[in-house]
Each structure stands twice: as C-alpha cells, then as structure tokens.
JSON list of C-alpha atoms in Angstrom, two decimals:
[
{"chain": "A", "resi": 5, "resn": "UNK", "atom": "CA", "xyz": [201.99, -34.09, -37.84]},
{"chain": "A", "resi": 6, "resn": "UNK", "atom": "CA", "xyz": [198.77, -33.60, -35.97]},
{"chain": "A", "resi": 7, "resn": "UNK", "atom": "CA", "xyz": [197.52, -36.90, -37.11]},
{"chain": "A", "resi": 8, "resn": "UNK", "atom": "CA", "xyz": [200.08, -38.97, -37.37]},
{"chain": "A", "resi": 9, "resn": "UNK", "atom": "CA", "xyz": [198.08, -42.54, -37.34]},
{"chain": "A", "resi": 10, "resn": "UNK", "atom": "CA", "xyz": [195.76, -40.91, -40.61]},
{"chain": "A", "resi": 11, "resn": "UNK", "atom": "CA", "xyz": [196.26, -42.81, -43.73]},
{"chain": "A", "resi": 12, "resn": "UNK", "atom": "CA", "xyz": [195.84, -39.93, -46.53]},
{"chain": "A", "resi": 13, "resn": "UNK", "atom": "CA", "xyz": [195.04, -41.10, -49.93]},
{"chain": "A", "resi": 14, "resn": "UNK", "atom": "CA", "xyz": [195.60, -38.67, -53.40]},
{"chain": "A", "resi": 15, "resn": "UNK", "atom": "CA", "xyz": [193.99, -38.94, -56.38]},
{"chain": "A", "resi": 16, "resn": "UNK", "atom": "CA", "xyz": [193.70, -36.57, -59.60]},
{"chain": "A", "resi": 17, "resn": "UNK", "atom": "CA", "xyz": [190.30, -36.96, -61.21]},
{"chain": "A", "resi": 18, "resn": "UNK", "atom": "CA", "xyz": [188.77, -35.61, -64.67]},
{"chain": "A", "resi": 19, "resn": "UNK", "atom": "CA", "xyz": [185.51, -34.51, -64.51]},
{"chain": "A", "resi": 20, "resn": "UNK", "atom": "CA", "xyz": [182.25, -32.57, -63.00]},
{"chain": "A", "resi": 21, "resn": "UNK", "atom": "CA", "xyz": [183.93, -32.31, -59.17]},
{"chain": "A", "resi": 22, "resn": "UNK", "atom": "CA", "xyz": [180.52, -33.13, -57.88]},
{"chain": "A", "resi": 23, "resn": "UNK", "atom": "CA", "xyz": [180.06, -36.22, -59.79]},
{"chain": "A", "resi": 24, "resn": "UNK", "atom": "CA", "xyz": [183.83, -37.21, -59.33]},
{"chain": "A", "resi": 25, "resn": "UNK", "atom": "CA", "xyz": [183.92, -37.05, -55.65]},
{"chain": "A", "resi": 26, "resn": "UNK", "atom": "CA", "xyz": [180.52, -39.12, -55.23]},
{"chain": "A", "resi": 27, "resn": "UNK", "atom": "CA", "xyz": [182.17, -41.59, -57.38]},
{"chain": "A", "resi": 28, "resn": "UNK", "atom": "CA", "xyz": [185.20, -42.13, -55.76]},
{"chain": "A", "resi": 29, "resn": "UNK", "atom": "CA", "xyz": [183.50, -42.15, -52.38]},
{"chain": "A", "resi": 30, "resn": "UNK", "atom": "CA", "xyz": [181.41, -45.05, -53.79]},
{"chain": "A", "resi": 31, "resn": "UNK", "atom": "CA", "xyz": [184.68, -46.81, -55.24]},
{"chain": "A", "resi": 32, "resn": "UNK", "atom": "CA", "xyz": [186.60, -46.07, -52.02]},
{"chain": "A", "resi": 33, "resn": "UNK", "atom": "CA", "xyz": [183.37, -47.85, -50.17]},
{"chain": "A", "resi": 34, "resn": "UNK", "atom": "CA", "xyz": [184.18, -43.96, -48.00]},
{"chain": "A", "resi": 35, "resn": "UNK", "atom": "CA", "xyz": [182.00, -43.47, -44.82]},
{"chain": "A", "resi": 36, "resn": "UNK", "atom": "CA", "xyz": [181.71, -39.76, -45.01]},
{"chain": "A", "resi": 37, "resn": "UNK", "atom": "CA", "xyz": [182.44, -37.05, -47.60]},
{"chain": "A", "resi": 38, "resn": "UNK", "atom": "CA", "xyz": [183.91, -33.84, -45.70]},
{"chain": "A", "resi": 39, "resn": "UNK", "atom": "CA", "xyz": [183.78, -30.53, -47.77]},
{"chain": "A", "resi": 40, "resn": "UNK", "atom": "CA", "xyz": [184.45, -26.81, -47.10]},
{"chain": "A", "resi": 41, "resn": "UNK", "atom": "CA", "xyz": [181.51, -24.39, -47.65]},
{"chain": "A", "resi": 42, "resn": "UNK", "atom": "CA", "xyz": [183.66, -21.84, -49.08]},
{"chain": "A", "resi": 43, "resn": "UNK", "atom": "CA", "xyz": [182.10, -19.21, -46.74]},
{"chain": "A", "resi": 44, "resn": "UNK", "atom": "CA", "xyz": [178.82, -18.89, -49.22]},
{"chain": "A", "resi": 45, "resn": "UNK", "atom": "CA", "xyz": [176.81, -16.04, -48.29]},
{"chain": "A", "resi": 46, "resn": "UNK", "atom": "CA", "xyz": [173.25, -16.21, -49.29]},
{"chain": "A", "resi": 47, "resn": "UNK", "atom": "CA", "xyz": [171.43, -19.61, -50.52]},
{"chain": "A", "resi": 48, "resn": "UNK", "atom": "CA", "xyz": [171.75, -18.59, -54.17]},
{"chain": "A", "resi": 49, "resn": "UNK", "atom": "CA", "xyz": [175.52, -19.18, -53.95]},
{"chain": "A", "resi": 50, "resn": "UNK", "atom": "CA", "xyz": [175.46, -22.04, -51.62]},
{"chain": "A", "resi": 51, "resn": "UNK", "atom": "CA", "xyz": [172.48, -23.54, -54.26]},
{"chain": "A", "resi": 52, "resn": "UNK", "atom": "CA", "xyz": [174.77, -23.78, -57.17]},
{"chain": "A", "resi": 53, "resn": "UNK", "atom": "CA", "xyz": [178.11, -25.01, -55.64]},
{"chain": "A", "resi": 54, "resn": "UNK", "atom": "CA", "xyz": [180.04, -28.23, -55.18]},
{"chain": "A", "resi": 55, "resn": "UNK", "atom": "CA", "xyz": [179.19, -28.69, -51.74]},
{"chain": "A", "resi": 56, "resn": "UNK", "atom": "CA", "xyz": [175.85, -28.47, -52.28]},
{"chain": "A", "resi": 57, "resn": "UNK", "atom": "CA", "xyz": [175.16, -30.74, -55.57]},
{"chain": "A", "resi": 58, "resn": "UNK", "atom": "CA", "xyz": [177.31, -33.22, -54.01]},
{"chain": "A", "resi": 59, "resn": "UNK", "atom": "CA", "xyz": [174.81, -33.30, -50.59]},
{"chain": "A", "resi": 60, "resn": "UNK", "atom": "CA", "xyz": [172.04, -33.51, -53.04]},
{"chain": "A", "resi": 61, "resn": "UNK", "atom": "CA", "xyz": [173.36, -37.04, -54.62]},
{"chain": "A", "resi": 62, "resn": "UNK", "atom": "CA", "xyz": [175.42, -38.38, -52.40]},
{"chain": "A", "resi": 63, "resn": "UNK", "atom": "CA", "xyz": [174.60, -41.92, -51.12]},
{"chain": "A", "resi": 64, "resn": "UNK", "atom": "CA", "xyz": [176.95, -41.36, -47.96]},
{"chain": "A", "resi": 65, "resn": "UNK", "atom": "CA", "xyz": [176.45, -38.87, -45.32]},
{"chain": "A", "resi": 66, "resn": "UNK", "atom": "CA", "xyz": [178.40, -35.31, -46.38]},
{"chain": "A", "resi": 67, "resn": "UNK", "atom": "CA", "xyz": [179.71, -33.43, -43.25]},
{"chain": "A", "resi": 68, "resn": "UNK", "atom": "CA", "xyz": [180.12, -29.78, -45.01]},
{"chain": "A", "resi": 69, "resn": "UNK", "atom": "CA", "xyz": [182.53, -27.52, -43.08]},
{"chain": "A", "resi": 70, "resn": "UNK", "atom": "CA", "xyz": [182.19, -23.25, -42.98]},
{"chain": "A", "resi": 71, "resn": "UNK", "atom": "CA", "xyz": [184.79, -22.10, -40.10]},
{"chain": "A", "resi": 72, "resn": "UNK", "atom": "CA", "xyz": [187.96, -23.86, -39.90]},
{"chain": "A", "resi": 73, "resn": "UNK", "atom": "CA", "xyz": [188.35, -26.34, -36.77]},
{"chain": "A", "resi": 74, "resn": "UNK", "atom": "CA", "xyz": [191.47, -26.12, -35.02]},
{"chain": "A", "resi": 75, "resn": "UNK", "atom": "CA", "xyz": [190.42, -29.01, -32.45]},
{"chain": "A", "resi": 76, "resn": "UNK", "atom": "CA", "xyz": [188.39, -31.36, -34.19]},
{"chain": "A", "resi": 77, "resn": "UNK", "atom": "CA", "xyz": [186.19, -33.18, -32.36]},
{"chain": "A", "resi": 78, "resn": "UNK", "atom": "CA", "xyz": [182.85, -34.93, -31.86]},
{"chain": "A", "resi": 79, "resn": "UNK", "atom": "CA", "xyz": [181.77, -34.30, -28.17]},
{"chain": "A", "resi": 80, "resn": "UNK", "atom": "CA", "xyz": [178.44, -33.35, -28.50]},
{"chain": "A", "resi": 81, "resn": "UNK", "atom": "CA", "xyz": [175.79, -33.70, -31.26]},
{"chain": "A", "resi": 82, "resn": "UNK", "atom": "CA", "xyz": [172.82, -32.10, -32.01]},
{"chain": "A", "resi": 83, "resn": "UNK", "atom": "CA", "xyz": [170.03, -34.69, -33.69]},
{"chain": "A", "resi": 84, "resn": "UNK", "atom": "CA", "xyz": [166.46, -32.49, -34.61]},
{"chain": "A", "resi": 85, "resn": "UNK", "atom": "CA", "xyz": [163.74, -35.21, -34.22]},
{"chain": "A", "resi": 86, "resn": "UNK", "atom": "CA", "xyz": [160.79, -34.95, -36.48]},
{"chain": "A", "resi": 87, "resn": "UNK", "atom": "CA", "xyz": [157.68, -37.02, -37.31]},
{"chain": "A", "resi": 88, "resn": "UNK", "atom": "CA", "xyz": [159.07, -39.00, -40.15]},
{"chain": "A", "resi": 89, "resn": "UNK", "atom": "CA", "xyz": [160.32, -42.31, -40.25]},
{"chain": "A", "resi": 90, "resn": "UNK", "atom": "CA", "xyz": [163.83, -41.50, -41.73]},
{"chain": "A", "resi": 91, "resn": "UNK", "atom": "CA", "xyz": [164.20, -39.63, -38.56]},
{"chain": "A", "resi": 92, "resn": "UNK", "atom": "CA", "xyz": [165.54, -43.28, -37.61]},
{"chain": "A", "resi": 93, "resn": "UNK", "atom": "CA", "xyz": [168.82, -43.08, -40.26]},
{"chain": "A", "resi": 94, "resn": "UNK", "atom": "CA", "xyz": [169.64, -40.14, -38.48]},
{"chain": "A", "resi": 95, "resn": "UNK", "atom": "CA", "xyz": [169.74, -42.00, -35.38]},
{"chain": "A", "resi": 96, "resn": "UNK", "atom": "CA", "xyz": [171.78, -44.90, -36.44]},
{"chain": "A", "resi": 97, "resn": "UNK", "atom": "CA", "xyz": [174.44, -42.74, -37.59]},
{"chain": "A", "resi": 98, "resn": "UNK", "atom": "CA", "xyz": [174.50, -40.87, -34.28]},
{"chain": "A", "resi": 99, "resn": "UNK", "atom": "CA", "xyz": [174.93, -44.34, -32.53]},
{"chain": "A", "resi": 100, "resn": "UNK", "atom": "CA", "xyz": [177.60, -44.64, -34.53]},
{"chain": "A", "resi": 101, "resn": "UNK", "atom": "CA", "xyz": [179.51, -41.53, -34.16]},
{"chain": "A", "resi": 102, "resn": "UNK", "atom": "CA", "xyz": [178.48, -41.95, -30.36]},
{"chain": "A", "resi": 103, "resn": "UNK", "atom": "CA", "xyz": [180.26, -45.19, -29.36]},
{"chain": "A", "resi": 104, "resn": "UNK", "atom": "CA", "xyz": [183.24, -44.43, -31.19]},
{"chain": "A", "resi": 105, "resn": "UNK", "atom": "CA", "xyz": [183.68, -40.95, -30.00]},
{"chain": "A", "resi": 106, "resn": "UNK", "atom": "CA", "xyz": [182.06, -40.92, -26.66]},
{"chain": "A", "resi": 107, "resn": "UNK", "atom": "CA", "xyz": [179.57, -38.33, -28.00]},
{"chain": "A", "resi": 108, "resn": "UNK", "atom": "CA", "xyz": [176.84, -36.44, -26.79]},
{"chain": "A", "resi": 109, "resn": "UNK", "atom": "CA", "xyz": [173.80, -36.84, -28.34]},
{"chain": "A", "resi": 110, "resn": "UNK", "atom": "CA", "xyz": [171.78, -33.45, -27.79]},
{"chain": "A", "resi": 111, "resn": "UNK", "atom": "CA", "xyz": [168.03, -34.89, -29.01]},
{"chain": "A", "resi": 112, "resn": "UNK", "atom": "CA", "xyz": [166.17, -31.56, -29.41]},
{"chain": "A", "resi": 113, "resn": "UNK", "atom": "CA", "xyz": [162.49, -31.01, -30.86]},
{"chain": "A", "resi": 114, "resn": "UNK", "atom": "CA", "xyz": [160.06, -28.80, -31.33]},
{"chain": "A", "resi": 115, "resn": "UNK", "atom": "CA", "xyz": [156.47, -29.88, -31.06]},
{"chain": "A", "resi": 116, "resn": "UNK", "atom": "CA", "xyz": [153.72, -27.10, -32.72]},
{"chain": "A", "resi": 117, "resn": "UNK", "atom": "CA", "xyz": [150.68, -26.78, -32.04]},
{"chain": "A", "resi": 118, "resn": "UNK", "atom": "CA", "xyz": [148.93, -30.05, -33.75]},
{"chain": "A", "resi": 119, "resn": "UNK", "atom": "CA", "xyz": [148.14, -32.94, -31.30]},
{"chain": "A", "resi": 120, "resn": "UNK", "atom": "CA", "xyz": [148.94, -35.52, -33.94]},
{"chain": "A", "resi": 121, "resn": "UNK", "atom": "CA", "xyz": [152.36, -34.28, -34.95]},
{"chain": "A", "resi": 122, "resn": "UNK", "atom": "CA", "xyz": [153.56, -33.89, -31.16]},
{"chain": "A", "resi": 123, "resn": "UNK", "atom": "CA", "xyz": [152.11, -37.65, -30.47]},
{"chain": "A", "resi": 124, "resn": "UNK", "atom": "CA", "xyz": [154.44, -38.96, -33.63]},
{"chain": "A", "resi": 125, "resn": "UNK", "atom": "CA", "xyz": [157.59, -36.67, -32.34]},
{"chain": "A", "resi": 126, "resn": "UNK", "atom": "CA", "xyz": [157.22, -37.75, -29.18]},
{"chain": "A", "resi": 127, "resn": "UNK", "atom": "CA", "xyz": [156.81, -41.56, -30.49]},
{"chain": "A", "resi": 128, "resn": "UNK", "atom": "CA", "xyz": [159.89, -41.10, -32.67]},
{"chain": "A", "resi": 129, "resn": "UNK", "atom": "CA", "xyz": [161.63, -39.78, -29.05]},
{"chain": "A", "resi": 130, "resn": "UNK", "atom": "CA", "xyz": [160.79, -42.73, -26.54]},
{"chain": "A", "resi": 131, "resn": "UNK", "atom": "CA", "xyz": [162.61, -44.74, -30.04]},
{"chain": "A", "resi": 132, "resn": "UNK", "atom": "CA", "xyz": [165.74, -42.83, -29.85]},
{"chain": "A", "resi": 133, "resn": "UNK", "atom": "CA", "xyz": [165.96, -43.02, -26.47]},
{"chain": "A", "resi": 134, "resn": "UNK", "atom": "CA", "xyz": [165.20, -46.61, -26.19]},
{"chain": "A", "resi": 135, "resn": "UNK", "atom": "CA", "xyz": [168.06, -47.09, -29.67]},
{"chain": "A", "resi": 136, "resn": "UNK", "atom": "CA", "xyz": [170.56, -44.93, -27.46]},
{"chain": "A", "resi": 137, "resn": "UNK", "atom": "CA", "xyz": [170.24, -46.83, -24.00]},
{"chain": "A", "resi": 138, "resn": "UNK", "atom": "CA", "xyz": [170.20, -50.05, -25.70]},
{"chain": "A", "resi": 139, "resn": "UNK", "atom": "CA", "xyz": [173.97, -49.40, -27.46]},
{"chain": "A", "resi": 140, "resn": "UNK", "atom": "CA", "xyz": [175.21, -47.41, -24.22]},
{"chain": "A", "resi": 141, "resn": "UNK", "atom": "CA", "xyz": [175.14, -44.09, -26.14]},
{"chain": "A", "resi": 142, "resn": "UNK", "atom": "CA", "xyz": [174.86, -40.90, -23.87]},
{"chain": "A", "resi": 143, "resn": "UNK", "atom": "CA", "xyz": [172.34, -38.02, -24.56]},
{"chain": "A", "resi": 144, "resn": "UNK", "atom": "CA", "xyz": [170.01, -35.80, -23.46]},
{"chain": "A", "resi": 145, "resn": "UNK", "atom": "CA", "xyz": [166.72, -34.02, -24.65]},
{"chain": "A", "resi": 146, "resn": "UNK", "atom": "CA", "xyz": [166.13, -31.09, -25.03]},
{"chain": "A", "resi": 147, "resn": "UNK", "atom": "CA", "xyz": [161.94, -29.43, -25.79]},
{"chain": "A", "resi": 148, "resn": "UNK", "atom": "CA", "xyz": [162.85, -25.52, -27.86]},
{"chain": "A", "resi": 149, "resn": "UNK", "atom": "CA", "xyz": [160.34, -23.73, -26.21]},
{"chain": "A", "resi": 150, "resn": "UNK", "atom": "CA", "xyz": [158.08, -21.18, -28.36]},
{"chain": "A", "resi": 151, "resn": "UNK", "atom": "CA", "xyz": [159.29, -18.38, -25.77]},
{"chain": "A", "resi": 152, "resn": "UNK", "atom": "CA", "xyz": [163.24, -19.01, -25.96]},
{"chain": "A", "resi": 153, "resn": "UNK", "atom": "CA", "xyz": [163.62, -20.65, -29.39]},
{"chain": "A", "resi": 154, "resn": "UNK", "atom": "CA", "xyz": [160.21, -18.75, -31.49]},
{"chain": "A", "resi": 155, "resn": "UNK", "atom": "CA", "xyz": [161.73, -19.29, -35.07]},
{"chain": "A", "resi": 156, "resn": "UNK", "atom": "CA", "xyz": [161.60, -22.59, -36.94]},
{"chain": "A", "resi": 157, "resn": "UNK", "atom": "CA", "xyz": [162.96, -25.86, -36.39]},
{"chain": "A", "resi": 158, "resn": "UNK", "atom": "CA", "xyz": [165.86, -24.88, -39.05]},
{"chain": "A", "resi": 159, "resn": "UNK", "atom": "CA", "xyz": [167.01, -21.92, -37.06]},
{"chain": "A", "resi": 160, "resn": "UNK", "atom": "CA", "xyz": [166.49, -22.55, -33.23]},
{"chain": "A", "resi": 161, "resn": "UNK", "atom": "CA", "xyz": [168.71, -25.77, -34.40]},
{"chain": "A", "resi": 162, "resn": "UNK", "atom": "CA", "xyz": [171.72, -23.69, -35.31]},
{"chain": "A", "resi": 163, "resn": "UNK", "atom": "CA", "xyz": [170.97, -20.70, -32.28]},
{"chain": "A", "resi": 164, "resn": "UNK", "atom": "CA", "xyz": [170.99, -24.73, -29.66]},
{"chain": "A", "resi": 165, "resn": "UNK", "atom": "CA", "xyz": [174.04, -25.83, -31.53]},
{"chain": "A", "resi": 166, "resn": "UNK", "atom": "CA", "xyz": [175.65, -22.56, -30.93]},
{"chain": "A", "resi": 167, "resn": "UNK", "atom": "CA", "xyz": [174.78, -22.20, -27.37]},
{"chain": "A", "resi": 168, "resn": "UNK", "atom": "CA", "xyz": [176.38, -25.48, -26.57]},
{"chain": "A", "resi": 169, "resn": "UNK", "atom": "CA", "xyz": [179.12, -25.15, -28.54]},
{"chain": "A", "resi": 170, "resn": "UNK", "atom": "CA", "xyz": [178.11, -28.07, -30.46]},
{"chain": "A", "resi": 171, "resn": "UNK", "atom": "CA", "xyz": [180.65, -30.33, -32.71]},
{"chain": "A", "resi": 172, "resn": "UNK", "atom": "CA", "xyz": [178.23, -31.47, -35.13]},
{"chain": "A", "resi": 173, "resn": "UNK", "atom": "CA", "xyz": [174.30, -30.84, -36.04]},
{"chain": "A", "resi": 174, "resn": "UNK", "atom": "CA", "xyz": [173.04, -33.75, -38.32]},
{"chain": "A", "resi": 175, "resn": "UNK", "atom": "CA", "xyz": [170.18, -33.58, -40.20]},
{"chain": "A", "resi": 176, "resn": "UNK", "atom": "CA", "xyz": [168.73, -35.68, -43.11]},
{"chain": "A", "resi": 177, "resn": "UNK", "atom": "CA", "xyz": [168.76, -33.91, -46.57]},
{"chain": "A", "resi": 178, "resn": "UNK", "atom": "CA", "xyz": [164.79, -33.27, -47.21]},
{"chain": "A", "resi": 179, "resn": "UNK", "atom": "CA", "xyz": [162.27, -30.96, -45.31]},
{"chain": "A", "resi": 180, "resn": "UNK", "atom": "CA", "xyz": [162.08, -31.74, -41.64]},
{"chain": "A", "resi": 181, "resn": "UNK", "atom": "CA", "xyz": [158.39, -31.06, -41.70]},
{"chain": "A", "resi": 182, "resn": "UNK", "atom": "CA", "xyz": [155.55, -29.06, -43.69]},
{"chain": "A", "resi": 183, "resn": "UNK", "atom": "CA", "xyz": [156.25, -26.12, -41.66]},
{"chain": "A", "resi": 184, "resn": "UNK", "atom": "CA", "xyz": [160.06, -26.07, -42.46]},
{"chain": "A", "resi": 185, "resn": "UNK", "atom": "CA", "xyz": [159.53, -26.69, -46.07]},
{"chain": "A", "resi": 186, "resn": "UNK", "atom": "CA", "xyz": [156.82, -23.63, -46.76]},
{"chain": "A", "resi": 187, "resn": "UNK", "atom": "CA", "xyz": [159.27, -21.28, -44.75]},
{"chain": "A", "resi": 188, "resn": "UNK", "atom": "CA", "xyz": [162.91, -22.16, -46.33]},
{"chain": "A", "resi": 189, "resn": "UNK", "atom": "CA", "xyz": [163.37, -21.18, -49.77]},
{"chain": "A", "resi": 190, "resn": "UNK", "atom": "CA", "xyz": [165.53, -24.43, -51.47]},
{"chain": "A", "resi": 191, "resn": "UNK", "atom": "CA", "xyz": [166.15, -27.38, -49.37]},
{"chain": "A", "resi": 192, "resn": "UNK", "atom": "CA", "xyz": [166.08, -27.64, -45.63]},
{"chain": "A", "resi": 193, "resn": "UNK", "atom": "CA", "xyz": [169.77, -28.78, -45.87]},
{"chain": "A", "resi": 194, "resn": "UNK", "atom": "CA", "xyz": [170.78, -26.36, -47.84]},
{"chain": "A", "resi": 195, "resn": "UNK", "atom": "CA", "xyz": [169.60, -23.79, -44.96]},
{"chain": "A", "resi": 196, "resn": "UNK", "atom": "CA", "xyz": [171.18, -25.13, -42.09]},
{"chain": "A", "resi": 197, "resn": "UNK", "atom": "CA", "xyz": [174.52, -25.70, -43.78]},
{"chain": "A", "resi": 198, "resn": "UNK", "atom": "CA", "xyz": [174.73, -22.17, -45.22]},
{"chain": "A", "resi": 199, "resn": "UNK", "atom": "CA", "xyz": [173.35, -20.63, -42.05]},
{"chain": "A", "resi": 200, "resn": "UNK", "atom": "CA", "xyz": [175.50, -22.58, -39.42]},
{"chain": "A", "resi": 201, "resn": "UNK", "atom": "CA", "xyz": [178.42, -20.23, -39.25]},
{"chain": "A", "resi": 202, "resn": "UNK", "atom": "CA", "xyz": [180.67, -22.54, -36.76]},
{"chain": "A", "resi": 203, "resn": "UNK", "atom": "CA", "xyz": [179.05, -26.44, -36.69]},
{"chain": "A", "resi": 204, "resn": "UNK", "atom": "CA", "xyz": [179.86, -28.61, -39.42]},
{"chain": "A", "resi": 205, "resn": "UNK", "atom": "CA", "xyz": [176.83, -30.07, -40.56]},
{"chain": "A", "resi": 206, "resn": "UNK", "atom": "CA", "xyz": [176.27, -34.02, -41.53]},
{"chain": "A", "resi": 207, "resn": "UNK", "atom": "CA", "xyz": [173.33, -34.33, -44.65]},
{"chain": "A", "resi": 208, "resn": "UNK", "atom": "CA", "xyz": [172.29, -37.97, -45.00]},
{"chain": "A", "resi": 209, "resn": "UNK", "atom": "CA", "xyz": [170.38, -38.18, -47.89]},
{"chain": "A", "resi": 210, "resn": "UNK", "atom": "CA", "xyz": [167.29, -40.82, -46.93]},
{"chain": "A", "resi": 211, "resn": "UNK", "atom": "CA", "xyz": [167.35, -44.34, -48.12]},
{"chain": "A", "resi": 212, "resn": "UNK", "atom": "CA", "xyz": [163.94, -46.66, -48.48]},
{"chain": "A", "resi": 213, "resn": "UNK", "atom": "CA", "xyz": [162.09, -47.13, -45.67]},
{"chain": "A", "resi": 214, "resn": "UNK", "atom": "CA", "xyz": [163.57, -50.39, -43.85]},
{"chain": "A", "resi": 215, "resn": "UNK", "atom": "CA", "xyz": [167.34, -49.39, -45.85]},
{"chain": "A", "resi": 216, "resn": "UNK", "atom": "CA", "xyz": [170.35, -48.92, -43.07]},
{"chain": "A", "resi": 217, "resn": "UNK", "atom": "CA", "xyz": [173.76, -47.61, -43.96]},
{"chain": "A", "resi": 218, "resn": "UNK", "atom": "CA", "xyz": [176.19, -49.55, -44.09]},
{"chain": "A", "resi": 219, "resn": "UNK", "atom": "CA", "xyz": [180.11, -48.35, -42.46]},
{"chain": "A", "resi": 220, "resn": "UNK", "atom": "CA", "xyz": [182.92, -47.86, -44.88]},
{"chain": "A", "resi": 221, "resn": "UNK", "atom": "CA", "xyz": [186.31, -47.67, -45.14]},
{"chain": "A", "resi": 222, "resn": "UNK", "atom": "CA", "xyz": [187.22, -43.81, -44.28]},
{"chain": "A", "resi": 223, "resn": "UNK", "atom": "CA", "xyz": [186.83, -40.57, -45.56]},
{"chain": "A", "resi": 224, "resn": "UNK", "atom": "CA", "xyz": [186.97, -38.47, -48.57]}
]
C-alpha cells in the first residue's frame, strides 16, 4: 500500500450525493472534502455537477481534483490576496497546511490601478506576512505584473501556479474582487477549479467576520 498508516473509512449513503457528502463530513467532524472534477469542460458542465454544488454549501474547505496525482504533496501553495477581510480564513488554513507539511506559501497579488484598493491589498499583505512569521511558516510574495501576467486575477493565478509547479492554489468561494466578478461568468471558484488543468484547488466557503475554522478529524 502506498499509504499504509491511512485509516480509510466506507460508508453507503441514500440520497442527493451533494447533500450526503456535506453531511457526513459534518457528522465525521472531516477537515477537508477531496473530489474529482470529472475532467468538466466548459463552466456549464462544471456549474451543474457534484463537485461544484458541494463547494457551494460546504462548511469545510473542498480541495477539488482534475489530473490525477501520482505524488501527492503539499510543497508549495499559491494564496491570491485581495482587499477583503475573509482574505484572513484563507490564511489560517495556509498556516495550517504550512506547519504540518513544511509548505510554501506563494502570496501573489495583483494591485490595479485604484490607490485605495492597492493600500487595502497591501494592508491585508504586511498581515499575512506578519500571521506567517509569527507561526514559523515559510513563503514568499510574489506582485503579477500587468506586462507578464495582463489577464485577471482568476487566470494569471492558474498561468503562477503552473509555472511553479504548484501543489495547491486556495482560494475562498466568492468573487475575489469587483473586477473578477464582472469578468467570470458564475462564481470565481467555479473558474479557477474548472480552468486549473493540473493544481487541485481548496474553496473555503467564508464564515462571519471574526468566525475561524476549526480542525477536524480527517478527510472525506
């Protein structure tokens, strides 16, 4: 066995899968849900699938999966920062993943062309860097030029991910801005999983303002 220290749980469930599987991560107290993408091409397909109803309710963190991964592994990380104050869930779970697995944490943003926004990224930045020295958690930054990276945040986050071979790309499950939201068509999760061809993607679904996750027991 590959694994052989994994504990592997079976269970046979009635039911909607999408409901079933967020109910027996919550019963399982589960950290993460892991599902397969089933290679959907084009966001119609991806909008109406298990994958993607499950990301949309989920109160855990779903790490969907395109390509298979013959070495799985959680090296480096990419983390989009963006103005908004659930920016900060996304950080706690990358401290997190980045203690236990001696991750990477590739911080990358993208500022625009609005004084106020890039002030409130680059607030949100000096925090994650201050939240990632303070647990010992490595990382770098990383600015995506206009010149190298000229689409949106969505897209120059997969084309980073890919050009470091990334492990993981997390991202929180609503619009990562105003200009993300008027360009995608459905959710700005929904994008990046369906468009990242080879790096799972973790959607964390934003609690309250001041509301941490709390760890769990494993996955499902």
């Amino acid at each position: 066995e590959k694994w052989p220290n994994a504990r592997v749980n079976t269970r046979v469930e009635e039911g909607k899968p999408y409901k079933v599987i967020n109910r027996v991560a919550e019963e399982s107290n589960c950290d993460s849900i892991v599902m397969g993408t089933n290679g959907a091409n084009g966001i119609e397909q991806f909008t109406g699938s298990t994958t993607s109803r499950v990301i949309r309710i989920s109160t855990r963190p779903v790490i969907a999966v395109k390509e298979k991964r013959t070495d799985p592994k959680f090296d480096n990380i990419v983390l989009p920062i963006d103005l908004t104050k659930t920016s900060r869930q996304k950080i706690d779970w990358a401290v997190k993943l980045g203690q236990k697995y001696n991750s990477t944490i590739h911080v990358i943003m993208e500022m625009g062309n609005d004084e106020f926004i890039e002030r409130k990224i680059r607030a949100n930045l000096i925090q994650a860097e201050g939240i990632f020295n303070q647990h010992g958690v490595k990382f770098v930054t990383k600015l995506l030029d206009d010149r190298e990276y000229p689409d949106h945040l969505g897209k120059d986050t997969i084309k980073y991910a890919d050009e470091i071979n990334a492990d993981l790309i997390m991202i929180m499950t609503h619009a990562e801005n105003a200009k993300i939201a008027d360009l995608f068509v459905g959710s700005y999760a929904e994008q990046v999983v369906n468009s990242a061809q080879k790096t799972p993607v973790m959607c964390i679904n934003p609690k309250p303002t001041g509301s941490l996750a709390t760890g769990g027991s494993g996955f499902y």
